[in-house]
Short mmCIF file of C-alpha atoms in Angstrom, two decimals:
data_model
loop_
_atom_site.label_atom_id
_atom_site.label_comp_id
_atom_site.label_asym_id
_atom_site.label_seq_id
_atom_site.Cartn_x
_atom_site.Cartn_y
_atom_site.Cartn_z
CA SER A 1 -0.03 -0.06 0.06
CA ASP A 2 2.90 2.63 1.00
CA GLN A 3 4.73 1.27 -2.28
CA VAL A 4 1.75 2.17 -4.35
CA GLU A 5 1.08 5.58 -2.77
CA LYS A 6 4.90 6.47 -3.33
CA THR A 7 4.70 5.21 -7.15
CA ASN A 8 1.33 7.37 -7.79
CA SER A 9 2.88 10.50 -6.01
CA GLN A 10 6.06 10.20 -8.16
CA LEU A 11 3.89 9.87 -11.14
CA SER A 12 1.94 12.93 -10.60
CA ILE A 13 3.06 16.18 -12.36
CA ALA A 14 1.58 18.41 -9.89
CA ASN A 15 3.66 16.84 -7.01
CA SER A 16 6.68 17.25 -9.07
CA VAL A 17 6.27 21.04 -9.46
CA MET A 18 4.81 22.02 -6.21
CA THR A 19 6.46 24.42 -3.60
CA ALA A 20 5.44 25.55 -0.38
CA GLU A 21 4.35 28.99 -1.88
CA GLY A 22 1.84 27.04 -4.46
CA LEU A 23 3.47 28.22 -7.68
CA ALA A 24 6.50 26.21 -9.09
CA ASP A 25 7.23 28.97 -11.58
CA PRO A 26 6.18 32.29 -10.77
CA MET A 27 8.21 34.13 -13.93
CA GLY A 28 6.50 31.42 -16.18
CA PHE A 29 3.00 32.32 -14.67
CA LEU A 30 3.91 36.15 -14.97
CA ILE A 31 5.01 35.45 -18.78
CA ILE A 32 1.77 33.35 -19.67
CA CYS A 33 -0.26 36.05 -18.18
CA CYS A 34 1.18 38.51 -20.50
CA VAL A 35 0.47 35.96 -23.26
CA VAL A 36 -3.03 36.12 -22.57
CA LEU A 37 -3.20 39.80 -22.30
CA ILE A 38 -1.71 40.24 -25.56
CA GLY A 39 -3.69 37.66 -27.36
CA ASP A 40 -6.91 39.14 -26.02
CA MET A 41 -5.93 42.84 -26.59
CA ASN A 42 -5.77 42.01 -30.24
CA ARG A 43 -9.59 41.64 -30.30
CA GLY A 44 -10.16 44.54 -27.71
CA VAL A 45 -7.98 47.11 -29.86
CA VAL A 46 -8.82 45.66 -33.38
CA PHE A 47 -12.56 45.16 -33.07
CA PRO A 48 -13.51 49.01 -32.38
CA ILE A 49 -12.17 50.07 -35.66
CA MET A 50 -13.39 47.33 -37.55
CA TRP A 51 -16.71 48.75 -38.86
CA PRO A 52 -15.24 52.06 -40.07
CA LEU A 53 -12.42 49.83 -41.91
CA VAL A 54 -15.14 47.53 -43.33
CA GLN A 55 -16.99 50.40 -44.63
CA GLU A 56 -13.93 52.12 -46.20
CA LEU A 57 -12.99 48.81 -48.14
CA GLY A 58 -16.42 48.84 -49.46
CA GLY A 59 -17.92 46.22 -47.11
CA ASP A 60 -21.43 46.21 -45.33
CA ALA A 61 -22.70 44.50 -42.08
CA VAL A 62 -22.28 41.15 -43.57
CA TRP A 63 -18.62 41.74 -44.52
CA LEU A 64 -18.30 42.71 -40.70
CA GLY A 65 -19.69 39.69 -39.81
CA TYR A 66 -17.18 37.77 -41.84
CA ALA A 67 -14.16 39.44 -40.34
CA VAL A 68 -15.18 39.48 -36.66
CA GLY A 69 -15.92 35.55 -37.50
CA ALA A 70 -12.87 35.21 -39.10
CA PHE A 71 -10.84 35.96 -35.80
CA SER A 72 -12.97 33.14 -34.01
CA PHE A 73 -12.58 30.92 -36.97
CA GLY A 74 -8.74 30.80 -36.60
CA ARG A 75 -8.91 30.37 -32.85
CA ILE A 76 -11.12 27.25 -33.34
CA ILE A 77 -9.09 25.78 -35.96
CA ALA A 78 -5.80 26.32 -34.19
CA SER A 79 -6.72 25.50 -30.79
CA PRO A 80 -6.28 22.01 -31.14
CA THR A 81 -3.40 21.92 -32.94
CA LEU A 82 -1.48 24.24 -30.36
CA GLY A 83 -3.04 22.03 -27.66
CA LYS A 84 -0.95 18.94 -29.42
CA TRP A 85 2.18 20.93 -29.83
CA SER A 86 2.12 21.79 -26.28
CA ILE A 87 2.23 18.18 -25.38
CA GLU A 88 4.83 17.25 -28.13
CA TYR A 89 7.31 20.15 -28.11
CA GLY A 90 6.50 21.86 -24.75
CA TYR A 91 4.83 25.02 -23.61
CA SER A 92 7.49 27.40 -24.22
CA LYS A 93 8.27 26.60 -27.92
CA THR A 94 4.45 26.45 -28.74
CA LEU A 95 3.82 29.76 -27.16
CA VAL A 96 6.93 31.20 -29.01
CA GLY A 97 5.53 30.21 -32.06
CA SER A 98 2.16 31.53 -31.55
CA THR A 99 3.03 34.69 -30.40
CA THR A 100 5.33 34.95 -33.26
CA THR A 101 2.37 34.09 -35.56
CA MET A 102 0.32 36.75 -33.68
CA THR A 103 3.03 39.40 -34.44
CA ILE A 104 3.41 38.78 -38.19
CA ALA A 105 -0.31 38.88 -38.10
CA CYS A 106 -0.44 42.22 -36.32
CA ILE A 107 2.00 43.54 -39.07
CA LEU A 108 0.03 42.27 -41.84
CA PHE A 109 -3.13 43.73 -40.46
CA ALA A 110 -1.31 47.24 -40.28
CA GLN A 111 -1.17 46.95 -44.14
CA VAL A 112 -4.86 46.62 -44.61
CA TYR A 113 -4.98 50.29 -45.84
CA ARG A 114 -2.19 49.84 -48.20
CA VAL A 115 -3.38 46.71 -49.69
CA ASN A 116 -7.17 47.98 -49.78
CA SER A 117 -8.69 44.52 -50.08
CA ILE A 118 -11.51 43.21 -47.83
CA TYR A 119 -10.27 39.79 -48.44
CA TYR A 120 -6.80 40.75 -47.15
CA LEU A 121 -8.83 41.97 -43.97
CA ILE A 122 -10.41 38.74 -43.62
CA PHE A 123 -7.31 36.84 -44.11
CA THR A 124 -5.53 39.06 -41.38
CA GLN A 125 -8.15 38.52 -38.88
CA MET A 126 -8.08 34.79 -39.17
CA MET A 127 -4.34 34.84 -38.85
CA LEU A 128 -4.80 36.95 -35.77
CA GLY A 129 -7.34 34.48 -34.65
CA VAL A 130 -4.59 31.66 -34.99
CA GLY A 131 -1.97 33.50 -33.17
CA SER A 132 -4.49 34.01 -30.38
CA ALA A 133 -5.47 30.47 -29.82
CA THR A 134 -3.42 29.95 -26.84
CA LEU A 135 -5.97 29.98 -24.06
CA GLY A 136 -5.87 25.97 -23.75
CA VAL A 137 -2.33 26.00 -23.69
CA THR A 138 -1.95 28.78 -21.03
CA ARG A 139 -4.53 27.06 -18.86
CA ALA A 140 -2.95 23.93 -19.04
CA PHE A 141 0.50 25.41 -18.07
CA VAL A 142 -1.09 27.44 -15.09
CA ALA A 143 -2.93 24.03 -13.90
CA GLU A 144 0.41 22.35 -14.00
CA ILE A 145 2.47 24.79 -11.81
CA THR A 146 -0.47 25.69 -9.18
CA ALA A 147 -1.49 23.57 -6.32
CA THR A 148 -4.18 21.09 -6.56
#
């Protein structure tokens, strides 16, 4: 019985990362909070300017719906893949990759006026969604480093 309990406690990820304070990696937790904040700021900063932008590109309310939906579609498509990659490659590599994607997508979004295409806007919104699809990965990391 004691041997089984010892084996079970050795197999638990939570037991291997626990500290007396409750967080095994406070700096990692802070970084995760920043990644979540940046990912959600994409939506909060971009969406208020979306309607005037769609109108200027010649779109109507339907195109606005496509643009808003493209962000969520990108998140939905990318979330399972990012979850799988976090298991295969680790949290750090997965989050660096998604944050890099988000940064590139922000740069592309900044060029929407120059490109002057509503289809390009839809594409950039989808890419922003892909880069922002880190919520499941960040939640898994936080669950792993906190007390149960």
